[in-house]
Short mmCIF file of C-alpha atoms and ligand atoms in Angstrom, two decimals:
data_model
loop_
_atom_site.label_atom_id
_atom_site.label_comp_id
_atom_site.label_asym_id
_atom_site.label_seq_id
_atom_site.Cartn_x
_atom_site.Cartn_y
_atom_site.Cartn_z
CA MET E 1 0.29 0.01 -0.12
CA PRO E 2 1.53 3.15 -0.55
CA PRO E 3 2.84 5.45 2.24
CA ILE E 4 -0.06 8.48 1.57
CA VAL E 5 -2.99 6.16 1.53
CA LEU E 6 -1.54 4.42 4.75
CA GLN E 7 -0.98 8.15 6.18
CA LEU E 8 -4.40 9.11 5.06
CA LEU E 9 -6.16 5.73 7.07
CA GLN E 10 -4.31 6.36 9.80
CA GLY E 11 -5.39 10.04 9.92
CA ALA E 12 -9.23 8.95 9.53
CA GLY E 13 -8.59 6.02 12.40
CA LEU E 14 -7.62 8.99 14.95
CA THR E 15 -10.30 11.20 13.62
CA VAL E 16 -12.82 8.43 14.57
CA PHE E 17 -11.12 7.40 17.71
CA ILE E 18 -11.12 11.05 18.71
CA LEU E 19 -14.96 11.55 17.79
CA ALA E 20 -15.92 8.06 19.86
CA VAL E 21 -13.79 9.32 22.75
CA LEU E 22 -15.84 12.56 23.13
CA TYR E 23 -18.93 10.62 22.36
CA PHE E 24 -18.43 7.95 24.93
CA SER E 25 -17.04 10.09 27.52
CA LYS E 26 -20.43 11.97 27.22
CA LYS E 27 -22.80 8.94 27.55
CA LEU E 28 -20.87 7.13 30.23
CA GLY E 29 -20.49 8.22 33.64
CA VAL E 30 -17.49 6.51 34.34
CA LEU E 31 -15.64 8.35 31.81
CA LYS E 32 -16.99 11.89 32.52
CA ARG E 33 -14.34 12.37 35.32
CA VAL E 34 -11.53 11.84 32.86
CA ARG E 35 -12.96 13.48 29.93
CA GLY E 36 -10.31 16.39 30.14
CA ALA E 37 -7.52 13.61 30.41
CA LEU E 38 -9.02 11.64 27.57
CA VAL E 39 -8.89 14.93 25.26
CA ILE E 40 -5.15 15.24 26.20
CA ALA E 41 -4.28 11.62 25.89
CA THR E 42 -5.78 11.48 22.29
CA VAL E 43 -4.12 14.86 21.50
CA LEU E 44 -0.64 13.14 22.54
CA LEU E 45 -1.46 10.05 20.58
CA ALA E 46 -1.88 12.25 17.21
CA ILE E 47 1.51 14.04 18.24
CA LEU E 48 2.87 10.34 18.76
CA LEU E 49 1.55 9.12 15.30
CA VAL E 50 2.64 12.47 13.24
CA SER E 51 6.10 12.07 15.13
CA ARG E 52 6.47 8.55 13.71
CA LEU E 53 5.22 9.61 9.83
CA VAL E 54 6.91 12.83 9.36
CA HIS E 55 10.62 13.43 9.66
CA PHE E 56 11.45 16.77 11.35
CA PRO E 57 14.62 17.90 13.76
CA GLY E 58 14.64 16.37 17.51
CA GLN E 59 11.74 13.90 16.20
CA GLU E 60 13.00 11.13 18.81
CA ARG E 61 13.38 13.34 21.76
CA VAL E 62 9.46 14.32 20.95
CA PHE E 63 8.42 10.87 20.70
CA THR E 64 9.65 9.91 23.98
CA PHE E 65 8.58 13.12 25.75
CA ASP E 66 5.09 12.40 24.33
CA LEU E 67 5.43 8.69 24.87
CA GLY E 68 6.48 9.43 28.67
CA ILE E 69 3.45 12.14 29.45
CA LEU E 70 0.85 9.82 27.56
CA VAL E 71 1.61 6.58 29.82
CA LEU E 72 1.42 8.81 32.70
CA ILE E 73 -1.98 9.94 31.40
CA GLY E 74 -2.70 6.41 30.77
CA VAL E 75 -2.27 5.60 34.46
CA TYR E 76 -4.15 8.32 35.91
CA ILE E 77 -7.18 7.23 33.56
CA VAL E 78 -7.01 3.98 34.55
CA LEU E 79 -6.68 4.86 38.09
CA GLN E 80 -9.73 7.51 38.08
CA VAL E 81 -11.90 4.62 36.08
CA LEU E 82 -10.99 1.92 38.49
CA ASP E 83 -11.71 4.45 41.55
CA GLU E 84 -15.24 5.26 40.16
CA LEU E 85 -15.93 1.54 39.51
CA ILE E 86 -14.60 0.44 43.07
CA TRP E 87 -16.54 3.44 44.79
CA GLU E 88 -19.96 3.54 42.94
CA HIS E 89 -20.08 -0.50 42.48
CA VAL E 90 -18.69 -1.83 45.25
CA LEU E 91 -18.08 0.17 48.33
CA LYS E 92 -21.52 1.96 47.90
CA PRO E 93 -24.09 -0.32 47.46
CA LYS E 94 -22.32 -2.10 50.34
CA HIS E 95 -22.37 0.68 52.70
CA ILE E 96 -18.62 0.17 53.59
CA SER E 97 -17.23 3.42 54.20
CA VAL E 98 -13.73 3.98 53.08
CA PRO E 99 -12.21 7.69 53.32
CA ARG E 100 -11.87 9.31 49.92
CA LEU E 101 -8.42 10.49 50.96
CA LEU E 102 -7.00 6.97 50.57
CA PHE E 103 -8.15 6.37 47.21
CA ASP E 104 -6.43 10.12 46.50
CA VAL E 105 -2.90 9.01 48.58
CA PHE E 106 -2.97 5.44 46.75
CA ASN E 107 -3.34 7.26 43.26
CA PHE E 108 -0.96 9.85 43.89
CA VAL E 109 2.01 6.98 45.11
CA VAL E 110 1.07 5.27 41.87
CA LEU E 111 1.64 8.42 39.75
CA VAL E 112 4.70 9.21 41.53
CA GLY E 113 6.25 5.56 41.33
CA VAL E 114 5.31 5.52 37.52
CA GLY E 115 6.65 9.05 37.06
CA LEU E 116 10.02 7.74 38.50
CA ALA E 117 10.18 4.53 36.30
CA LEU E 118 9.59 6.48 33.22
CA LEU E 119 12.36 8.80 34.47
CA LYS E 120 14.49 5.91 34.75
CA THR E 121 13.62 3.78 31.68
CA LEU E 122 12.75 6.51 29.19
CA PHE E 123 15.27 9.08 30.19
CA ASP E 124 17.62 7.48 31.86
CA VAL E 125 17.48 9.22 34.87
CA ASN E 126 18.70 7.54 38.25
CA LEU E 127 16.64 9.40 40.82
CA THR E 128 17.27 7.07 43.65
CA GLY E 129 20.72 7.54 43.74
CA PHE E 130 20.48 11.16 43.28
CA LEU E 131 18.07 11.60 46.04
CA VAL E 132 19.87 9.12 48.72
CA THR E 133 23.29 10.65 47.76
CA SER E 134 22.10 14.35 47.77
CA THR E 135 21.81 14.96 51.66
CA VAL E 136 21.15 18.28 51.37
CA LEU E 137 17.83 17.99 48.74
CA SER E 138 16.62 15.17 51.08
CA ALA E 139 17.06 17.60 54.15
CA ILE E 140 15.36 20.47 52.25
CA LEU E 141 12.90 18.19 50.57
CA GLY E 142 12.26 16.78 54.43
CA LEU E 143 11.34 19.62 55.73
CA SER E 144 9.45 21.60 53.20
CA LEU E 145 7.07 18.24 53.15
CA GLN E 146 6.78 18.30 57.07
CA ASP E 147 3.79 20.56 56.94
CA LEU E 148 2.43 18.87 54.03
CA LEU E 149 2.68 15.25 55.47
CA THR E 150 1.55 16.19 59.12
CA SER E 151 -1.70 17.76 57.00
CA LEU E 152 -2.00 14.54 55.18
CA MET E 153 -1.72 12.24 58.04
CA ALA E 154 -4.11 14.30 60.08
CA GLY E 155 -6.49 14.40 57.38
CA ILE E 156 -6.47 10.59 57.07
CA ALA E 157 -7.26 10.88 60.85
CA LEU E 158 -9.91 12.96 60.44
CA GLN E 159 -11.38 11.27 57.86
CA ILE E 160 -11.43 7.78 59.63
CA GLU E 161 -12.83 9.46 63.26
CA SER E 162 -15.02 11.84 61.24
CA PRO E 163 -15.67 13.91 63.98
CA PHE E 164 -17.74 16.07 60.97
CA GLN E 165 -18.86 16.02 57.23
CA VAL E 166 -19.24 18.03 54.34
CA ARG E 167 -22.14 20.29 55.28
CA ASP E 168 -22.03 20.25 59.05
CA TRP E 169 -21.64 23.59 60.87
CA ILE E 170 -18.49 23.59 63.21
CA ARG E 171 -15.98 25.73 65.03
CA VAL E 172 -13.04 24.71 64.84
CA GLY E 173 -10.75 27.21 67.63
CA ASP E 174 -12.23 30.53 66.84
CA LYS E 175 -13.11 29.96 63.43
CA GLU E 176 -17.06 28.94 62.93
CA GLY E 177 -18.69 27.82 59.57
CA GLU E 178 -20.31 25.21 57.46
CA VAL E 179 -18.01 22.61 56.24
CA THR E 180 -17.81 22.83 52.48
CA GLN E 181 -14.81 21.08 51.18
CA MET E 182 -12.27 18.29 53.03
CA ASN E 183 -9.49 17.29 51.17
CA TRP E 184 -6.14 15.73 51.97
CA ARG E 185 -4.64 19.19 53.01
CA SER E 186 -7.23 21.06 54.48
CA ILE E 187 -10.86 22.01 55.41
CA THR E 188 -13.05 24.81 54.08
CA LEU E 189 -15.59 26.48 56.35
CA ARG E 190 -18.39 28.85 54.49
CA SER E 191 -18.27 31.49 57.57
CA ARG E 192 -21.50 33.17 58.33
CA ASP E 193 -19.98 36.48 56.35
CA ASN E 194 -19.96 34.24 53.55
CA ASN E 195 -16.01 34.10 53.31
CA ASN E 196 -13.92 30.99 52.82
CA VAL E 197 -12.00 29.98 55.20
CA ILE E 198 -9.19 27.25 54.92
CA ILE E 199 -7.98 25.68 57.69
CA PRO E 200 -4.91 23.27 57.21
CA ASN E 201 -5.73 19.59 58.63
CA SER E 202 -2.39 19.88 60.83
CA ILE E 203 -3.84 22.78 62.92
CA ILE E 204 -7.54 20.90 63.04
CA ALA E 205 -5.73 18.30 64.59
CA LYS E 206 -4.22 20.30 67.42
CA GLN E 207 -7.91 22.66 68.25
CA ASP E 208 -10.96 21.71 69.84
CA ILE E 209 -13.78 21.13 67.58
CA SER E 210 -17.31 21.82 68.38
CA ASN E 211 -19.85 20.23 65.68
CA PHE E 212 -23.23 21.86 65.75
CA SER E 213 -25.02 19.57 63.45
CA ARG E 214 -24.12 16.01 65.16
CA PRO E 215 -25.22 13.99 67.14
CA GLN E 216 -28.48 16.28 66.59
CA LYS E 217 -28.80 19.65 65.45
CA LEU E 218 -30.99 20.99 68.36
CA GLN E 219 -28.90 23.54 70.21
CA LEU E 220 -29.40 25.51 73.01
CA VAL E 221 -28.87 29.23 72.86
CA HIS E 222 -28.49 31.66 75.82
CA VAL E 223 -29.78 35.43 75.98
CA THR E 224 -29.18 37.90 78.54
CA VAL E 225 -31.38 40.53 79.49
CA GLY E 226 -31.82 42.99 82.00
CA VAL E 227 -35.03 43.96 83.39
CA SER E 228 -35.65 46.42 86.03
CA TYR E 229 -35.67 45.68 89.79
CA ALA E 230 -39.28 46.82 90.38
CA THR E 231 -40.74 44.10 88.54
CA PRO E 232 -41.50 40.62 90.30
CA PRO E 233 -39.32 38.08 88.65
CA GLY E 234 -42.09 36.01 88.45
CA LEU E 235 -43.86 37.99 86.12
CA VAL E 236 -40.87 38.95 83.99
CA LYS E 237 -40.63 35.22 83.19
CA GLY E 238 -43.91 34.68 82.15
CA VAL E 239 -44.22 37.66 79.81
CA ILE E 240 -40.70 36.70 78.08
CA SER E 241 -41.45 32.75 77.99
CA ARG E 242 -44.87 33.42 76.08
CA ALA E 243 -43.13 36.41 73.81
CA ILE E 244 -40.46 34.02 72.98
CA ALA E 245 -41.88 30.65 72.52
CA ASP E 246 -43.25 30.85 69.19
CA ALA E 247 -40.63 33.18 67.75
CA ASP E 248 -39.33 32.29 64.35
CA GLY E 249 -36.64 29.62 64.70
CA VAL E 250 -37.34 28.49 68.12
CA ALA E 251 -38.03 24.92 68.14
CA PRO E 252 -41.26 24.08 69.90
CA THR E 253 -39.44 21.61 72.14
CA PRO E 254 -37.72 21.19 74.52
CA ALA E 255 -39.65 24.64 76.36
CA VAL E 256 -38.26 28.08 76.68
CA GLN E 257 -36.63 28.54 80.05
CA VAL E 258 -36.14 31.91 81.56
CA PHE E 259 -33.84 31.76 84.55
CA VAL E 260 -32.74 34.53 87.02
CA LYS E 261 -28.92 34.85 86.28
CA ARG E 262 -27.90 37.33 88.64
CA PHE E 263 -28.72 40.66 90.48
CA ALA E 264 -26.53 43.16 88.44
CA GLU E 265 -25.95 46.97 88.99
CA SER E 266 -28.73 48.10 87.17
CA ALA E 267 -30.95 45.26 86.79
CA VAL E 268 -31.86 41.54 87.23
CA GLU E 269 -30.20 40.02 84.51
CA TYR E 270 -32.02 36.69 83.26
CA ASP E 271 -31.04 33.67 81.34
CA LEU E 272 -33.23 33.09 78.26
CA ARG E 273 -32.64 29.63 77.41
CA PHE E 274 -33.95 28.19 74.16
CA TRP E 275 -33.38 25.85 71.34
CA ILE E 276 -32.81 25.87 67.70
CA GLU E 277 -32.42 23.81 64.77
CA ASP E 278 -31.07 26.17 62.32
CA PHE E 279 -27.36 27.01 63.79
CA GLU E 280 -26.51 28.88 60.99
CA ARG E 281 -29.49 30.95 61.65
CA LEU E 282 -28.26 32.02 65.11
CA ASN E 283 -27.89 35.60 64.68
CA ALA E 284 -31.39 36.03 62.53
CA ILE E 285 -32.87 33.70 66.01
CA SER E 286 -31.41 35.68 68.22
CA ASP E 287 -32.56 39.00 66.83
CA SER E 288 -35.97 37.96 66.38
CA VAL E 289 -35.91 36.40 69.94
CA GLN E 290 -34.78 39.69 71.57
CA THR E 291 -36.64 41.75 69.49
CA ARG E 292 -40.00 40.09 70.98
CA VAL E 293 -38.49 40.48 74.31
CA TRP E 294 -38.30 44.20 73.65
CA TYR E 295 -42.05 44.28 72.37
CA ALA E 296 -43.65 42.06 75.14
CA LEU E 297 -41.71 44.01 77.95
CA ASP E 298 -43.11 47.27 76.32
CA ARG E 299 -46.22 46.18 76.34
CA ALA E 300 -46.15 45.03 79.60
CA GLY E 301 -44.63 48.13 81.17
CA MET E 302 -41.45 46.59 82.15
CA ALA E 303 -38.50 48.70 81.88
CA ILE E 304 -35.06 47.29 80.62
CA PRO E 305 -33.08 49.82 82.69
CA PHE E 306 -30.05 51.89 81.78
CA PRO E 307 -26.80 51.53 83.70
CA GLN E 308 -27.16 53.21 87.29
CA ARG E 309 -24.90 55.92 86.49
CA ASP E 310 -27.65 57.36 83.73
CA VAL E 311 -30.23 57.73 87.10
CA HIS E 312 -29.02 60.98 87.80
CA MET E 313 -29.87 62.15 84.33
CA ARG E 314 -33.43 60.53 84.57
CA THR E 315 -33.85 62.36 88.13
CA ILE E 316 -33.42 65.64 86.66
CA SER E 317 -35.82 64.96 83.71
CA GLU E 318 -38.99 63.75 85.61
CA GLU E 319 -40.76 66.66 84.57
CA ARG E 320 -39.79 66.10 81.01
CA GLU E 321 -41.41 62.68 81.54
CA GLU E 322 -44.62 64.09 82.63
CA ARG E 323 -44.27 66.34 79.65
CA GLU E 324 -44.13 63.41 77.53
CA LYS E 325 -46.71 61.30 79.07
CA ALA E 326 -49.26 64.60 78.64
CA ARG E 327 -47.69 64.43 74.73
CA GLY E 328 -48.69 60.72 74.47
CA ARG E 329 -51.92 60.86 75.73
CA GLU E 330 -52.34 63.85 73.33
CA ASP E 331 -51.23 61.10 70.43
CA VAL E 332 -53.97 58.54 71.46
CA PHE E 333 -56.76 61.24 71.44
CA ARG E 334 -55.60 62.16 67.90
CA VAL E 335 -55.70 58.54 66.83
CA LEU E 336 -58.90 58.24 68.06
CA ARG E 337 -60.34 61.25 66.88
CA GLN E 338 -59.80 60.15 63.46
CA VAL E 339 -61.67 56.95 63.68
CA THR E 340 -64.82 57.21 61.21
CA THR E 341 -66.93 55.20 63.55
CA PHE E 342 -66.40 57.45 66.78
CA GLN E 343 -67.14 60.78 64.55
CA SER E 344 -70.70 61.40 66.25
CA LEU E 345 -68.63 61.39 69.66
CA SER E 346 -67.50 64.66 71.28
CA ASP E 347 -63.91 65.89 72.18
CA SER E 348 -64.74 65.25 75.79
CA GLN E 349 -66.16 61.57 75.34
CA ILE E 350 -62.88 60.83 72.99
CA GLN E 351 -60.90 62.07 76.24
CA ILE E 352 -63.09 59.58 78.30
CA LEU E 353 -61.83 56.70 76.07
CA THR E 354 -58.27 58.20 75.94
CA GLY E 355 -58.35 58.14 79.66
CA THR E 356 -58.33 53.94 79.78
CA ALA E 357 -56.48 53.77 76.42
CA ARG E 358 -52.67 53.06 76.08
CA PHE E 359 -49.89 52.32 73.03
CA GLU E 360 -49.02 48.85 71.88
CA ARG E 361 -46.67 47.97 69.60
CA TYR E 362 -46.02 44.68 68.06
CA ALA E 363 -43.11 42.79 65.71
CA THR E 364 -44.10 41.70 62.47
CA GLY E 365 -46.01 38.04 63.00
CA GLU E 366 -46.85 38.43 66.81
CA ILE E 367 -50.72 38.04 67.41
CA LEU E 368 -52.50 40.99 68.93
CA VAL E 369 -55.78 38.61 69.32
CA ARG E 370 -56.27 34.91 69.75
CA GLN E 371 -59.54 33.42 68.01
CA GLY E 372 -61.08 31.53 71.22
CA GLU E 373 -59.88 33.72 73.92
CA GLU E 374 -61.77 36.25 76.17
CA GLY E 375 -61.33 40.21 75.23
CA ARG E 376 -62.00 43.15 77.03
CA SER E 377 -60.44 45.74 74.93
CA LEU E 378 -60.63 47.44 71.49
CA PHE E 379 -57.61 48.22 69.44
CA VAL E 380 -57.41 51.12 67.04
CA ILE E 381 -54.67 50.83 64.51
CA ARG E 382 -51.96 53.87 64.51
CA SER E 383 -49.67 52.26 62.17
CA GLY E 384 -48.80 49.26 60.11
CA THR E 385 -50.93 46.38 58.97
CA VAL E 386 -52.58 43.58 60.58
CA SER E 387 -54.41 40.57 59.21
CA VAL E 388 -57.85 39.13 60.40
CA GLU E 389 -57.77 35.20 60.05
CA ARG E 390 -60.68 32.78 61.03
CA ALA E 391 -59.29 29.14 62.15
CA GLY E 392 -61.97 26.21 60.76
CA GLU E 393 -62.53 23.32 62.48
CA ALA E 394 -60.14 21.16 60.45
CA GLY E 395 -56.96 23.45 61.35
CA SER E 396 -57.16 25.51 58.28
CA SER E 397 -57.36 29.20 58.55
CA GLN E 398 -58.72 31.78 56.08
CA ARG E 399 -58.12 35.59 56.01
CA MET E 400 -61.00 37.91 56.56
CA ALA E 401 -59.68 40.93 56.49
CA THR E 402 -56.50 43.28 56.26
CA LEU E 403 -56.91 46.15 58.68
CA ARG E 404 -54.60 49.20 58.23
CA ALA E 405 -54.25 52.60 60.03
CA GLY E 406 -57.25 54.10 61.39
CA ASP E 407 -59.02 50.69 61.51
CA PHE E 408 -60.13 49.20 64.74
CA PHE E 409 -60.93 45.31 65.50
CA GLY E 410 -61.70 43.53 68.94
CA GLU E 411 -65.25 45.19 69.10
CA MET E 412 -67.27 42.15 68.82
CA SER E 413 -65.91 40.21 72.09
CA LEU E 414 -66.17 43.81 73.72
CA LEU E 415 -69.69 44.33 73.05
CA THR E 416 -71.12 40.85 72.96
CA GLY E 417 -68.94 39.21 75.72
CA GLU E 418 -68.29 36.06 73.21
CA PRO E 419 -64.88 35.02 72.83
CA ARG E 420 -62.91 36.56 70.37
CA SER E 421 -64.15 35.20 66.63
CA ALA E 422 -60.89 35.38 65.01
CA THR E 423 -57.28 35.45 65.17
CA VAL E 424 -55.38 38.91 64.30
CA VAL E 425 -51.93 38.83 63.51
CA SER E 426 -49.27 41.73 62.68
CA MET E 427 -48.10 41.96 59.04
CA SER E 428 -45.73 44.55 59.77
CA GLU E 429 -44.36 46.01 62.79
CA VAL E 430 -47.68 47.80 64.31
CA GLU E 431 -48.78 50.36 66.61
CA VAL E 432 -52.32 49.86 68.31
CA VAL E 433 -54.65 52.35 70.70
CA VAL E 434 -55.93 49.61 73.16
CA VAL E 435 -58.98 50.99 74.47
CA ASP E 436 -60.51 49.27 77.85
CA LYS E 437 -63.68 48.05 77.89
CA SER E 438 -64.82 50.46 81.03
CA GLY E 439 -63.86 53.42 78.47
CA VAL E 440 -66.11 52.30 76.10
CA ALA E 441 -68.96 51.30 78.56
CA ALA E 442 -68.97 54.71 79.60
CA VAL E 443 -69.38 56.47 76.02
CA LEU E 444 -72.01 54.06 74.91
CA SER E 445 -74.14 54.67 77.93
CA GLN E 446 -74.06 58.75 76.57
CA ASP E 447 -74.06 58.26 72.79
CA GLN E 448 -76.50 56.04 70.85
CA LYS E 449 -75.23 56.85 67.63
CA LEU E 450 -71.99 55.08 68.28
CA VAL E 451 -74.05 51.96 69.59
CA LYS E 452 -75.64 52.18 66.17
CA SER E 453 -72.38 52.48 64.05
CA LEU E 454 -70.53 49.88 66.14
CA SER E 455 -73.20 47.51 65.75
CA ASP E 456 -73.08 47.96 61.73
CA THR E 457 -69.64 47.21 61.38
CA LEU E 458 -70.12 44.34 64.15
CA GLU E 459 -72.90 42.91 61.86
CA ARG E 460 -71.05 43.23 58.53
CA ARG E 461 -68.25 41.42 59.88
CA SER E 462 -70.18 38.50 61.87
CA ARG E 463 -72.14 37.97 58.33
CA GLN E 464 -68.99 37.57 56.59
CA LEU E 465 -67.52 35.21 59.83
CA ALA E 466 -70.86 33.36 59.12
CA ARG E 467 -70.08 32.63 55.35
CA THR E 468 -66.61 31.77 56.02
CA ALA E 469 -67.81 29.44 58.79
CA LEU E 470 -70.11 27.94 56.31
CA GLU E 471 -67.57 27.56 53.52
CA GLN E 472 -64.94 26.07 56.28
CA GLN E 473 -67.68 23.49 57.36
CA ARG E 474 -68.31 22.73 53.51
CA LEU E 475 -64.83 22.12 52.95
CA ALA E 476 -64.25 19.91 56.11
CA ASP E 477 -67.37 18.04 55.08
CA VAL E 478 -65.59 17.15 51.25
CA ALA E 479 -62.37 16.44 52.86
CA ALA E 480 -63.93 14.03 55.59
CA ALA E 481 -65.99 12.24 52.45
CA GLU E 482 -62.91 11.93 50.52
CA GLN E 483 -61.34 10.14 53.58
CA VAL E 484 -63.99 7.53 52.98
CA PRO E 485 -62.76 4.99 50.31
CA LEU E 486 -65.01 5.44 46.93
CA PHE E 487 -65.99 1.64 47.57
CA LEU E 488 -67.82 2.16 50.91
CA ARG E 489 -69.10 5.63 49.85
CA ILE E 490 -70.93 3.34 46.55
CA GLN E 491 -72.03 0.61 49.19
CA ARG E 492 -73.47 3.01 51.42
CA PHE E 493 -75.34 5.13 48.83
CA PHE E 494 -77.27 1.63 47.74
CA GLY E 495 -77.41 0.49 51.53
CA ILE E 496 -75.64 -2.83 50.87
CA GLU E 497 -73.06 -2.02 53.30
CA ASN E 498 -72.18 -5.08 55.67
P1 CMP C 501 -63.38 40.06 68.01
O1 CMP C 501 -63.98 38.66 67.91
O2 CMP C 501 -63.21 40.60 69.25
O3 CMP C 501 -61.68 39.71 67.86
C1 CMP C 501 -61.47 39.40 66.79
C2 CMP C 501 -61.83 40.68 65.70
O4 CMP C 501 -61.64 40.44 64.32
C3 CMP C 501 -63.35 40.93 65.79
O5 CMP C 501 -63.53 41.22 66.88
C4 CMP C 501 -63.13 41.87 64.78
O6 CMP C 501 -63.02 42.98 65.16
C5 CMP C 501 -62.35 41.30 63.76
N1 CMP C 501 -63.08 40.58 62.57
C6 CMP C 501 -63.45 39.50 62.59
N2 CMP C 501 -64.14 39.40 61.30
C7 CMP C 501 -63.48 40.34 60.68
C8 CMP C 501 -64.02 40.98 59.16
N3 CMP C 501 -64.42 39.78 58.30
N4 CMP C 501 -63.62 42.38 58.68
C9 CMP C 501 -62.96 42.64 59.87
N5 CMP C 501 -62.54 42.35 60.86
C10 CMP C 501 -63.01 41.09 61.47
#
């Protein structure tokens, strides 16, 4: 066969081979991880063939060098494929856990061995003799590899002992974060600030490790709050426990606990203990808990005191405090004056309501009024938005209305004495004026128009509630019917039940 035909055939064969490699490496999972290596190997093979067919200066050296690299890459590909096969088809199905690192170390040793053997056979380099005789080089290599080897050994120990795994939230020394990667030299943590913190295994081996994801995710969190000496601890504990029990991120069980921690300089300090499951959200959860505590203490009129050294400033400003209280009453008056339903009332009647009213503030997601509870007050919204929700028998809940600044709620229980007809939840930070029953009663007896306009609202809302209750009942009946198998329903319908 003429040499030109032979060359063409070899070229065509090579092209087919390259295309086959690319095609199968895409299809076969096993080859996916060595795709890059396969492509390089094919290119090297091509160079090898060309260096056999075409004559050019330095051809022999190119051939030997190319062959060396090709063998090395070939060994690498074989090792990776074996790894994949052993890992996926032998170890994983049998749930045998072998540290990944051992595979990497084994591969590394084999590759170095093959590399040395190639240097000796192809290039005639006597590396062993060179390494043994060169004491200086050995010392330099030994010293520079010391840290690397410690890390490697520590890495193996970590993988075998397995005090943490990828995705665990851990603290090593003073570094904290989620483990995103573990390899033979180091681990990578993703910190709360979204930084990558890379810690060498050799350092981890010498540090205390706390794992917040194992053996279970539930973690106890402590928050300290100082409350005025004027308030009895029994009351404080009740208010705080209720406030944080359903705060965002706080686990429902074990229950929240509040302990008196110490009698500090200016406040009684309380230790709030609650459990969380999402340790990476620690800051957000602590924030939600402390926000809740502030609002609850504010509503209960319990002060979080300033340090004692500020007492001096407070005494001289008593007059100002009195002025502020008066301003507060004016604010309440203004809010009540703007309520459309109260339009028929005179200023002095609004003053009567103001006398029994107070401001209360709520964080987002707090319950202002709970369905089924007894209620003796009327709420007028000063700012923010609330949602009125009615829970049905089957536990489903339906939004009845969204109320905004100037709207009021809570009139139903107040006027009829029945339990609260719905739950009212804050959809944003909300400020309300809470008017007590005594104030409303005093004004109602004087003003028939108010009775009329309040009962109009009450009637309109009651009708809507009744419609919703009916709808909820219907849905519950449908759900209950769906629980009964079709077979039984047909039997019942035709009266052929056993
Ligand atoms: P009360 O029953 O005391 O407590 C829940 C309150 O939700 C209720 O008074 C009303 O003020 C309010 N409410 C109930 N139903 C509606 C509705 N359909 N639209 C607006 N507000 C309502």
